[in-house]
């Protein structure tokens, strides 16, 4: 045996564990020639699988229901980039609010980094849409039609007879229909469900470009879930590569307790494994056959591991059958495994969790505490002042955007200097419709003695019916040039 070995002490006895790196090439999704090895994972079952199923049902329900939810007539979530229409939690966002979305995106990135440092790739195994769609929809369809791992392998190896043709044909047809449904719901988040239903009703000839895009996205979904599968996680997804520089020995991840598990040996009933120098791992490979990315978790932490917990459930089931303690594979930190001490929520984890909480609160503040409206007062190009009855007057074009979900009646006043007056062309009560831009013109006047400069800063405010300042805009006021001595 030419593998590198190292000694360790476990449970009071001496033993040996093979360096995880020496196993690195034993399980992979590629063979030595670079050809893909198809992964046939066994159907998982157990406590964590049940928890993940509940989380997935909730998230899928949210995905399929959210496009139909409206708040005050606005969609709960809409990201129409082409028409520059954005709604988040029913609140309209405009290009003027893009800085909020940018800050929100930065906050989300920082959140992901800190979350990964503390909790590893829990997102990948529990929340990621790729994992949820693959494992909770497409894989379950595959199990229902082709059976579990052994039946799938047998079907894959047999010639294209009647059984294989109808099973594969049925599976691929359902995959295509599910991909089409997912694509339609994705488009509902972009243009709204009413528009999607309208396009469907009018048909492909009335909207050829829309249907072409729909077909392309459906083909992409079908390609990913019918063929590419775990390669998205192992080859494409940047998050998997990013975790390599984020996790450390204090990061919570799915780990194999090599000190307890090695040396591996087959199970023999009635044997004192400790006295024989054997670990608790009975080398049944059940943790390997359930892995959706085709890795062996016993080789140590790997970039391909998505923390789906299938190996935990499989190992716990075997440990229970042979009468050994559960948790040979479990959520743990590397320090916990190496130093054989109970997991402790360290000061660093507490600090990072505190920062994560603060980031979530900050992001919520950005979304909910933006201004209810935005007003601008700009002097028309080429316009100048005029003097009448001892007052200097400037003309301003105003643009007011009502960002709320209700109509408002507002008025305009000069905030600073306080002696300015506003003259309206029609009425001083301006009606702003919800989610719309209102434009108009006003005259701003000051007594001649108050204007000391040829260009003087002034602030104009917009007030609601109760006298509350909704927004203000600082501009300049032109007056006659005066020599100063």
Tab-separated table of N, CA, C and O in Angstrom, residues 58-163:
chain	number	residue	atom	x	y	z
A	58	UNK	N	-41.730	25.198	0.463
A	58	UNK	CA	-42.023	26.602	0.773
A	58	UNK	C	-41.471	27.531	-0.298
A	58	UNK	O	-42.172	28.431	-0.790
A	59	UNK	N	-40.203	27.329	-0.696
A	59	UNK	CA	-39.579	28.210	-1.685
A	59	UNK	C	-40.224	28.056	-3.059
A	59	UNK	O	-40.396	29.043	-3.783
A	60	UNK	N	-40.590	26.839	-3.432
A	60	UNK	CA	-41.265	26.635	-4.715
A	60	UNK	C	-42.646	27.282	-4.711
A	60	UNK	O	-43.071	27.864	-5.723
A	61	UNK	N	-43.335	27.188	-3.569
A	61	UNK	CA	-44.637	27.853	-3.459
A	61	UNK	C	-44.483	29.361	-3.615
A	61	UNK	O	-45.279	30.016	-4.302
A	62	UNK	N	-43.445	29.911	-2.995
A	62	UNK	CA	-43.185	31.346	-3.130
A	62	UNK	C	-42.903	31.697	-4.585
A	62	UNK	O	-43.424	32.683	-5.120
A	63	UNK	N	-42.089	30.876	-5.254
A	63	UNK	CA	-41.722	31.146	-6.646
A	63	UNK	C	-42.938	31.154	-7.555
A	63	UNK	O	-43.073	32.022	-8.428
A	64	UNK	N	-43.833	30.197	-7.373
A	64	UNK	CA	-44.976	30.077	-8.285
A	64	UNK	C	-46.151	30.972	-7.892
A	64	UNK	O	-47.037	31.208	-8.725
A	65	UNK	N	-46.180	31.484	-6.675
A	65	UNK	CA	-47.298	32.320	-6.225
A	65	UNK	C	-46.966	33.809	-6.306
A	65	UNK	O	-47.833	34.636	-6.606
A	66	UNK	N	-45.695	34.148	-6.079
A	66	UNK	CA	-45.297	35.550	-5.967
A	66	UNK	C	-45.684	36.424	-7.157
A	66	UNK	O	-46.100	37.571	-6.973
A	67	UNK	N	-45.596	35.931	-8.412
A	67	UNK	CA	-45.953	36.815	-9.536
A	67	UNK	C	-47.400	37.293	-9.516
A	67	UNK	O	-47.722	38.311	-10.136
A	68	UNK	N	-48.275	36.570	-8.810
A	68	UNK	CA	-49.698	36.927	-8.795
A	68	UNK	C	-50.073	37.809	-7.608
A	68	UNK	O	-51.215	38.248	-7.506
A	69	UNK	N	-49.130	38.063	-6.725
A	69	UNK	CA	-49.405	38.886	-5.547
A	69	UNK	C	-49.185	40.355	-5.882
A	69	UNK	O	-48.157	40.717	-6.469
A	70	UNK	N	-50.137	41.183	-5.487
A	70	UNK	CA	-50.019	42.616	-5.709
A	70	UNK	C	-50.260	43.359	-4.397
A	70	UNK	O	-51.041	42.919	-3.550
A	71	UNK	N	-49.584	44.480	-4.262
A	71	UNK	CA	-49.753	45.349	-3.102
A	71	UNK	C	-50.156	46.719	-3.614
A	71	UNK	O	-49.396	47.362	-4.350
A	72	UNK	N	-51.365	47.144	-3.248
A	72	UNK	CA	-51.899	48.430	-3.715
A	72	UNK	C	-51.877	48.527	-5.244
A	72	UNK	O	-51.584	49.582	-5.811
A	73	UNK	N	-52.164	47.408	-5.896
A	73	UNK	CA	-52.211	47.386	-7.349
A	73	UNK	C	-50.878	47.200	-8.027
A	73	UNK	O	-50.817	47.063	-9.249
A	74	UNK	N	-49.793	47.170	-7.268
A	74	UNK	CA	-48.460	46.981	-7.836
A	74	UNK	C	-47.994	45.545	-7.619
A	74	UNK	O	-48.294	44.940	-6.577
A	75	UNK	N	-47.251	44.975	-8.566
A	75	UNK	CA	-46.723	43.619	-8.358
A	75	UNK	C	-45.764	43.584	-7.185
A	75	UNK	O	-45.018	44.547	-6.932
A	76	UNK	N	-45.774	42.484	-6.457
A	76	UNK	CA	-44.887	42.340	-5.302
A	76	UNK	C	-43.424	42.416	-5.724
A	76	UNK	O	-42.604	43.044	-5.063
A	77	UNK	N	-43.097	41.773	-6.851
A	77	UNK	CA	-41.715	41.801	-7.358
A	77	UNK	C	-41.760	41.824	-8.872
A	77	UNK	O	-42.342	40.936	-9.504
A	78	UNK	N	-41.166	42.829	-9.475
A	78	UNK	CA	-41.089	42.941	-10.933
A	78	UNK	C	-39.772	43.610	-11.289
A	78	UNK	O	-39.436	44.664	-10.744
A	79	UNK	N	-39.022	42.983	-12.200
A	79	UNK	CA	-37.724	43.510	-12.614
A	79	UNK	C	-37.707	43.633	-14.132
A	79	UNK	O	-37.083	42.832	-14.840
A	80	UNK	N	-38.418	44.613	-14.636
A	80	UNK	CA	-38.525	44.827	-16.075
A	80	UNK	C	-37.407	45.768	-16.515
A	80	UNK	O	-37.544	46.999	-16.484
A	81	UNK	N	-36.307	45.174	-16.933
A	81	UNK	CA	-35.131	45.959	-17.289
A	81	UNK	C	-35.360	46.725	-18.589
A	81	UNK	O	-34.941	47.878	-18.733
A	82	UNK	N	-36.038	46.111	-19.547
A	82	UNK	CA	-36.236	46.740	-20.847
A	82	UNK	C	-37.052	48.021	-20.738
A	82	UNK	O	-36.718	49.041	-21.358
A	83	UNK	N	-38.129	47.975	-19.966
A	83	UNK	CA	-38.989	49.155	-19.810
A	83	UNK	C	-38.649	49.972	-18.576
A	83	UNK	O	-39.363	50.911	-18.229
A	84	UNK	N	-37.586	49.568	-17.875
A	84	UNK	CA	-37.129	50.273	-16.679
A	84	UNK	C	-38.241	50.404	-15.633
A	84	UNK	O	-38.457	51.454	-15.053
A	85	UNK	N	-38.916	49.290	-15.411
A	85	UNK	CA	-39.927	49.224	-14.369
A	85	UNK	C	-39.466	48.236	-13.306
A	85	UNK	O	-39.205	47.073	-13.616
A	86	UNK	N	-39.363	48.704	-12.079
A	86	UNK	CA	-38.882	47.868	-11.000
A	86	UNK	C	-39.819	48.010	-9.799
A	86	UNK	O	-40.117	49.131	-9.372
A	87	UNK	N	-40.261	46.882	-9.279
A	87	UNK	CA	-41.084	46.860	-8.075
A	87	UNK	C	-40.488	45.845	-7.109
A	87	UNK	O	-40.250	44.691	-7.475
A	88	UNK	N	-40.255	46.274	-5.902
A	88	UNK	CA	-39.742	45.405	-4.854
A	88	UNK	C	-40.631	45.583	-3.636
A	88	UNK	O	-40.802	46.699	-3.149
A	89	UNK	N	-41.213	44.464	-3.174
A	89	UNK	CA	-42.190	44.497	-2.073
A	89	UNK	C	-43.339	45.448	-2.385
A	89	UNK	O	-43.857	46.125	-1.493
A	90	UNK	N	-43.713	45.531	-3.659
A	90	UNK	CA	-44.825	46.377	-4.060
A	90	UNK	C	-44.488	47.844	-4.183
A	90	UNK	O	-45.339	48.643	-4.591
A	91	UNK	N	-43.255	48.222	-3.894
A	91	UNK	CA	-42.833	49.624	-3.978
A	91	UNK	C	-42.142	49.870	-5.310
A	91	UNK	O	-41.239	49.118	-5.699
A	92	UNK	N	-42.557	50.891	-6.040
A	92	UNK	CA	-41.912	51.177	-7.327
A	92	UNK	C	-40.516	51.765	-7.138
A	92	UNK	O	-40.290	52.579	-6.240
A	93	UNK	N	-39.594	51.343	-7.979
A	93	UNK	CA	-38.248	51.899	-8.002
A	93	UNK	C	-37.969	52.401	-9.410
A	93	UNK	O	-38.408	51.820	-10.397
A	94	UNK	N	-37.213	53.481	-9.475
A	94	UNK	CA	-36.974	54.166	-10.738
A	94	UNK	C	-35.468	54.285	-10.970
A	94	UNK	O	-34.666	54.026	-10.063
A	95	UNK	N	-35.082	54.675	-12.193
A	95	UNK	CA	-33.650	54.884	-12.426
A	95	UNK	C	-33.021	55.829	-11.407
A	95	UNK	O	-31.844	55.708	-11.076
A	96	UNK	N	-33.832	56.782	-10.885
A	96	UNK	CA	-33.317	57.701	-9.864
A	96	UNK	C	-32.962	56.968	-8.568
A	96	UNK	O	-32.178	57.456	-7.762
A	97	UNK	N	-33.588	55.789	-8.364
A	97	UNK	CA	-33.335	55.012	-7.152
A	97	UNK	C	-32.283	53.940	-7.364
A	97	UNK	O	-32.092	53.081	-6.505
A	98	UNK	N	-31.607	53.978	-8.509
A	98	UNK	CA	-30.687	52.894	-8.824
A	98	UNK	C	-29.566	52.791	-7.791
A	98	UNK	O	-29.055	51.704	-7.530
A	99	UNK	N	-29.193	53.903	-7.192
A	99	UNK	CA	-28.123	53.860	-6.187
A	99	UNK	C	-28.542	52.982	-5.009
A	99	UNK	O	-27.702	52.322	-4.387
A	100	UNK	N	-29.848	52.961	-4.702
A	100	UNK	CA	-30.331	52.104	-3.616
A	100	UNK	C	-30.172	50.642	-4.001
A	100	UNK	O	-29.709	49.817	-3.201
A	101	UNK	N	-30.545	50.308	-5.243
A	101	UNK	CA	-30.387	48.937	-5.709
A	101	UNK	C	-28.912	48.543	-5.757
A	101	UNK	O	-28.557	47.402	-5.453
A	102	UNK	N	-28.054	49.487	-6.146
A	102	UNK	CA	-26.614	49.203	-6.186
A	102	UNK	C	-26.077	48.938	-4.785
A	102	UNK	O	-25.315	47.988	-4.562
A	103	UNK	N	-26.477	49.796	-3.823
A	103	UNK	CA	-26.054	49.575	-2.443
A	103	UNK	C	-26.623	48.259	-1.916
A	103	UNK	O	-25.950	47.543	-1.162
A	104	UNK	N	-27.866	47.955	-2.319
A	104	UNK	CA	-28.455	46.692	-1.908
A	104	UNK	C	-27.686	45.507	-2.464
A	104	UNK	O	-27.486	44.500	-1.768
A	105	UNK	N	-27.232	45.613	-3.726
A	105	UNK	CA	-26.452	44.541	-4.334
A	105	UNK	C	-25.109	44.359	-3.614
A	105	UNK	O	-24.675	43.232	-3.351
A	106	UNK	N	-24.460	45.480	-3.299
A	106	UNK	CA	-23.189	45.408	-2.564
A	106	UNK	C	-23.407	44.782	-1.190
A	106	UNK	O	-22.631	43.932	-0.733
A	107	UNK	N	-24.490	45.200	-0.525
A	107	UNK	CA	-24.814	44.639	0.779
A	107	UNK	C	-25.044	43.138	0.675
A	107	UNK	O	-24.602	42.358	1.527
A	108	UNK	N	-25.725	42.709	-0.387
A	108	UNK	CA	-25.997	41.280	-0.580
A	108	UNK	C	-24.704	40.501	-0.785
A	108	UNK	O	-24.550	39.387	-0.260
A	109	UNK	N	-23.758	41.071	-1.538
A	109	UNK	CA	-22.478	40.392	-1.771
A	109	UNK	C	-21.709	40.235	-0.463
A	109	UNK	O	-21.169	39.165	-0.157
A	110	UNK	N	-21.670	41.316	0.322
A	110	UNK	CA	-20.992	41.244	1.624
A	110	UNK	C	-21.679	40.211	2.513
A	110	UNK	O	-21.022	39.439	3.223
A	111	UNK	N	-23.020	40.186	2.467
A	111	UNK	CA	-23.773	39.218	3.255
A	111	UNK	C	-23.383	37.792	2.863
A	111	UNK	O	-23.141	36.941	3.722
A	112	UNK	N	-23.308	37.528	1.550
A	112	UNK	CA	-22.962	36.187	1.072
A	112	UNK	C	-21.562	35.790	1.534
A	112	UNK	O	-21.325	34.660	1.979
A	113	UNK	N	-20.620	36.732	1.452
A	113	UNK	CA	-19.241	36.443	1.864
A	113	UNK	C	-19.185	36.094	3.342
A	113	UNK	O	-18.619	35.071	3.741
A	114	UNK	N	-19.788	36.935	4.181
A	114	UNK	CA	-19.748	36.690	5.625
A	114	UNK	C	-20.518	35.421	5.978
A	114	UNK	O	-20.100	34.643	6.844
A	115	UNK	N	-21.653	35.208	5.314
A	115	UNK	CA	-22.445	34.014	5.585
A	115	UNK	C	-21.653	32.760	5.262
A	115	UNK	O	-21.681	31.782	6.013
A	116	UNK	N	-20.910	32.778	4.142
A	116	UNK	CA	-20.119	31.619	3.751
A	116	UNK	C	-18.974	31.384	4.719
A	116	UNK	O	-18.649	30.231	5.039
A	117	UNK	N	-18.351	32.453	5.188
A	117	UNK	CA	-17.242	32.319	6.145
A	117	UNK	C	-17.702	31.583	7.398
A	117	UNK	O	-16.971	30.766	7.962
A	118	UNK	N	-18.925	31.849	7.840
A	118	UNK	CA	-19.422	31.258	9.079
A	118	UNK	C	-20.139	29.933	8.821
A	118	UNK	O	-19.854	28.923	9.461
A	119	UNK	N	-21.060	29.923	7.864
A	119	UNK	CA	-21.965	28.785	7.705
A	119	UNK	C	-21.695	27.947	6.451
A	119	UNK	O	-22.487	27.043	6.139
A	120	UNK	N	-20.619	28.213	5.725
A	120	UNK	CA	-20.279	27.403	4.571
A	120	UNK	C	-21.293	27.519	3.450
A	120	UNK	O	-21.916	28.561	3.246
A	121	UNK	N	-21.487	26.402	2.715
A	121	UNK	CA	-22.338	26.414	1.523
A	121	UNK	C	-23.756	25.907	1.818
A	121	UNK	O	-24.341	25.165	1.035
A	122	UNK	N	-24.303	26.322	2.935
A	122	UNK	CA	-25.685	25.951	3.251
A	122	UNK	C	-26.625	26.469	2.170
A	122	UNK	O	-27.604	25.807	1.814
A	123	UNK	N	-26.326	27.644	1.630
A	123	UNK	CA	-27.159	28.198	0.570
A	123	UNK	C	-27.272	27.235	-0.605
A	123	UNK	O	-28.355	27.022	-1.151
A	124	UNK	N	-26.142	26.625	-0.990
A	124	UNK	CA	-26.125	25.747	-2.165
A	124	UNK	C	-27.041	24.549	-1.983
A	124	UNK	O	-27.753	24.150	-2.900
A	125	UNK	N	-27.004	23.939	-0.816
A	125	UNK	CA	-27.760	22.722	-0.601
A	125	UNK	C	-29.206	22.929	-0.218
A	125	UNK	O	-30.032	22.025	-0.381
A	126	UNK	N	-29.536	24.125	0.304
A	126	UNK	CA	-30.864	24.328	0.864
A	126	UNK	C	-31.705	25.361	0.117
A	126	UNK	O	-32.936	25.270	0.119
A	127	UNK	N	-31.078	26.356	-0.508
A	127	UNK	CA	-31.834	27.486	-1.053
A	127	UNK	C	-31.600	27.703	-2.538
A	127	UNK	O	-32.472	28.223	-3.236
A	128	UNK	N	-30.453	27.323	-3.052
A	128	UNK	CA	-30.093	27.606	-4.445
A	128	UNK	C	-31.156	27.076	-5.407
A	128	UNK	O	-31.545	25.900	-5.332
A	129	UNK	N	-31.651	27.912	-6.330
A	129	UNK	CA	-32.667	27.441	-7.295
A	129	UNK	C	-32.209	26.241	-8.113
A	129	UNK	O	-33.016	25.364	-8.425
A	130	UNK	N	-30.931	26.204	-8.472
A	130	UNK	CA	-30.417	25.064	-9.237
A	130	UNK	C	-30.621	23.766	-8.462
A	130	UNK	O	-31.101	22.766	-9.006
A	131	UNK	N	-30.277	23.766	-7.191
A	131	UNK	CA	-30.428	22.566	-6.367
A	131	UNK	C	-31.888	22.213	-6.161
A	131	UNK	O	-32.286	21.040	-6.254
A	132	UNK	N	-32.718	23.206	-5.871
A	132	UNK	CA	-34.133	22.949	-5.593
A	132	UNK	C	-34.831	22.390	-6.828
A	132	UNK	O	-35.543	21.381	-6.753
A	133	UNK	N	-34.648	23.035	-7.984
A	133	UNK	CA	-35.274	22.534	-9.200
A	133	UNK	C	-34.756	21.136	-9.557
A	133	UNK	O	-35.532	20.250	-9.929
A	134	UNK	N	-33.438	20.943	-9.441
A	134	UNK	CA	-32.842	19.674	-9.839
A	134	UNK	C	-33.272	18.538	-8.922
A	134	UNK	O	-33.756	17.498	-9.375
A	135	UNK	N	-33.104	18.731	-7.603
A	135	UNK	CA	-33.320	17.640	-6.667
A	135	UNK	C	-34.781	17.448	-6.287
A	135	UNK	O	-35.206	16.319	-6.017
A	136	UNK	N	-35.543	18.535	-6.248
A	136	UNK	CA	-36.910	18.441	-5.749
A	136	UNK	C	-37.966	18.364	-6.854
A	136	UNK	O	-39.137	18.105	-6.559
A	137	UNK	N	-37.577	18.602	-8.093
A	137	UNK	CA	-38.541	18.481	-9.192
A	137	UNK	C	-38.043	17.469	-10.224
A	137	UNK	O	-38.623	16.389	-10.394
A	138	UNK	N	-36.961	17.797	-10.908
A	138	UNK	CA	-36.502	16.952	-12.015
A	138	UNK	C	-36.023	15.581	-11.536
A	138	UNK	O	-36.329	14.558	-12.161
A	139	UNK	N	-35.272	15.552	-10.437
A	139	UNK	CA	-34.778	14.260	-9.951
A	139	UNK	C	-35.933	13.378	-9.469
A	139	UNK	O	-35.928	12.161	-9.681
A	140	UNK	N	-36.940	13.980	-8.852
A	140	UNK	CA	-38.083	13.198	-8.375
A	140	UNK	C	-38.892	12.644	-9.551
A	140	UNK	O	-39.433	11.534	-9.472
A	141	UNK	N	-38.991	13.420	-10.615
A	141	UNK	CA	-39.635	12.905	-11.833
A	141	UNK	C	-38.856	11.710	-12.366
A	141	UNK	O	-39.427	10.691	-12.777
A	142	UNK	N	-37.544	11.823	-12.341
A	142	UNK	CA	-36.686	10.739	-12.823
A	142	UNK	C	-36.845	9.494	-11.970
A	142	UNK	O	-36.938	8.370	-12.486
A	143	UNK	N	-36.882	9.659	-10.659
A	143	UNK	CA	-37.090	8.510	-9.771
A	143	UNK	C	-38.439	7.852	-10.042
A	143	UNK	O	-38.567	6.619	-10.039
A	144	UNK	N	-39.474	8.672	-10.270
A	144	UNK	CA	-40.822	8.142	-10.478
A	144	UNK	C	-40.916	7.331	-11.766
A	144	UNK	O	-41.649	6.330	-11.831
A	145	UNK	N	-40.175	7.715	-12.794
A	145	UNK	CA	-40.267	7.040	-14.098
A	145	UNK	C	-39.248	5.911	-14.224
A	145	UNK	O	-39.592	4.794	-14.645
A	146	UNK	N	-37.989	6.175	-13.859
A	146	UNK	CA	-36.921	5.204	-14.107
A	146	UNK	C	-36.558	4.380	-12.877
A	146	UNK	O	-35.831	3.386	-12.990
A	147	UNK	N	-37.033	4.793	-11.691
A	147	UNK	CA	-36.689	4.057	-10.487
A	147	UNK	C	-35.452	4.631	-9.809
A	147	UNK	O	-34.890	5.656	-10.230
A	148	UNK	N	-34.995	3.940	-8.752
A	148	UNK	CA	-33.850	4.412	-7.976
A	148	UNK	C	-32.534	4.114	-8.708
A	148	UNK	O	-32.536	3.649	-9.850
A	149	UNK	N	-31.447	4.321	-8.027
A	149	UNK	CA	-30.106	4.277	-8.613
A	149	UNK	C	-29.857	3.009	-9.435
A	149	UNK	O	-29.464	3.094	-10.600
A	150	UNK	N	-30.069	1.842	-8.856
A	150	UNK	CA	-29.738	0.587	-9.544
A	150	UNK	C	-30.563	0.406	-10.815
A	150	UNK	O	-30.052	-0.041	-11.847
A	151	UNK	N	-31.844	0.752	-10.760
A	151	UNK	CA	-32.698	0.624	-11.934
A	151	UNK	C	-32.284	1.618	-13.021
A	151	UNK	O	-32.354	1.307	-14.214
A	152	UNK	N	-31.836	2.808	-12.611
A	152	UNK	CA	-31.389	3.798	-13.597
A	152	UNK	C	-30.113	3.329	-14.290
A	152	UNK	O	-29.957	3.506	-15.501
A	153	UNK	N	-29.197	2.746	-13.517
A	153	UNK	CA	-27.956	2.241	-14.112
A	153	UNK	C	-28.263	1.106	-15.093
A	153	UNK	O	-27.704	1.037	-16.195
A	154	UNK	N	-29.166	0.197	-14.680
A	154	UNK	CA	-29.537	-0.904	-15.570
A	154	UNK	C	-30.179	-0.383	-16.849
A	154	UNK	O	-29.863	-0.841	-17.954
A	155	UNK	N	-31.082	0.609	-16.707
A	155	UNK	CA	-31.740	1.173	-17.880
A	155	UNK	C	-30.741	1.862	-18.795
A	155	UNK	O	-30.844	1.781	-20.031
A	156	UNK	N	-29.747	2.530	-18.217
A	156	UNK	CA	-28.751	3.243	-19.013
A	156	UNK	C	-27.876	2.278	-19.808
A	156	UNK	O	-27.452	2.602	-20.926
A	157	UNK	N	-27.628	1.108	-19.232
A	157	UNK	CA	-26.729	0.148	-19.879
A	157	UNK	C	-27.438	-0.737	-20.902
A	157	UNK	O	-26.773	-1.354	-21.749
A	158	UNK	N	-28.745	-0.832	-20.824
A	158	UNK	CA	-29.445	-1.727	-21.730
A	158	UNK	C	-29.633	-1.071	-23.095
A	158	UNK	O	-29.578	0.153	-23.234
A	159	UNK	N	-29.836	-1.852	-24.129
A	159	UNK	CA	-30.021	-1.289	-25.488
A	159	UNK	C	-31.329	-0.509	-25.579
A	159	UNK	O	-32.188	-0.585	-24.702
A	160	UNK	N	-31.475	0.225	-26.678
A	160	UNK	CA	-32.669	1.047	-26.863
A	160	UNK	C	-33.841	0.164	-27.285
A	160	UNK	O	-34.286	0.159	-28.442
A	161	UNK	N	-34.355	-0.562	-26.299
A	161	UNK	CA	-35.536	-1.377	-26.540
A	161	UNK	C	-36.789	-0.578	-26.203
A	161	UNK	O	-36.723	0.622	-25.915
A	162	UNK	N	-37.935	-1.225	-26.215
A	162	UNK	CA	-39.208	-0.524	-25.993
A	162	UNK	C	-39.259	0.131	-24.623
A	162	UNK	O	-39.734	1.269	-24.466
A	163	UNK	N	-38.758	-0.601	-23.599
A	163	UNK	CA	-38.797	-0.046	-22.237
A	163	UNK	C	-37.982	1.235	-22.128
A	163	UNK	O	-38.443	2.249	-21.585
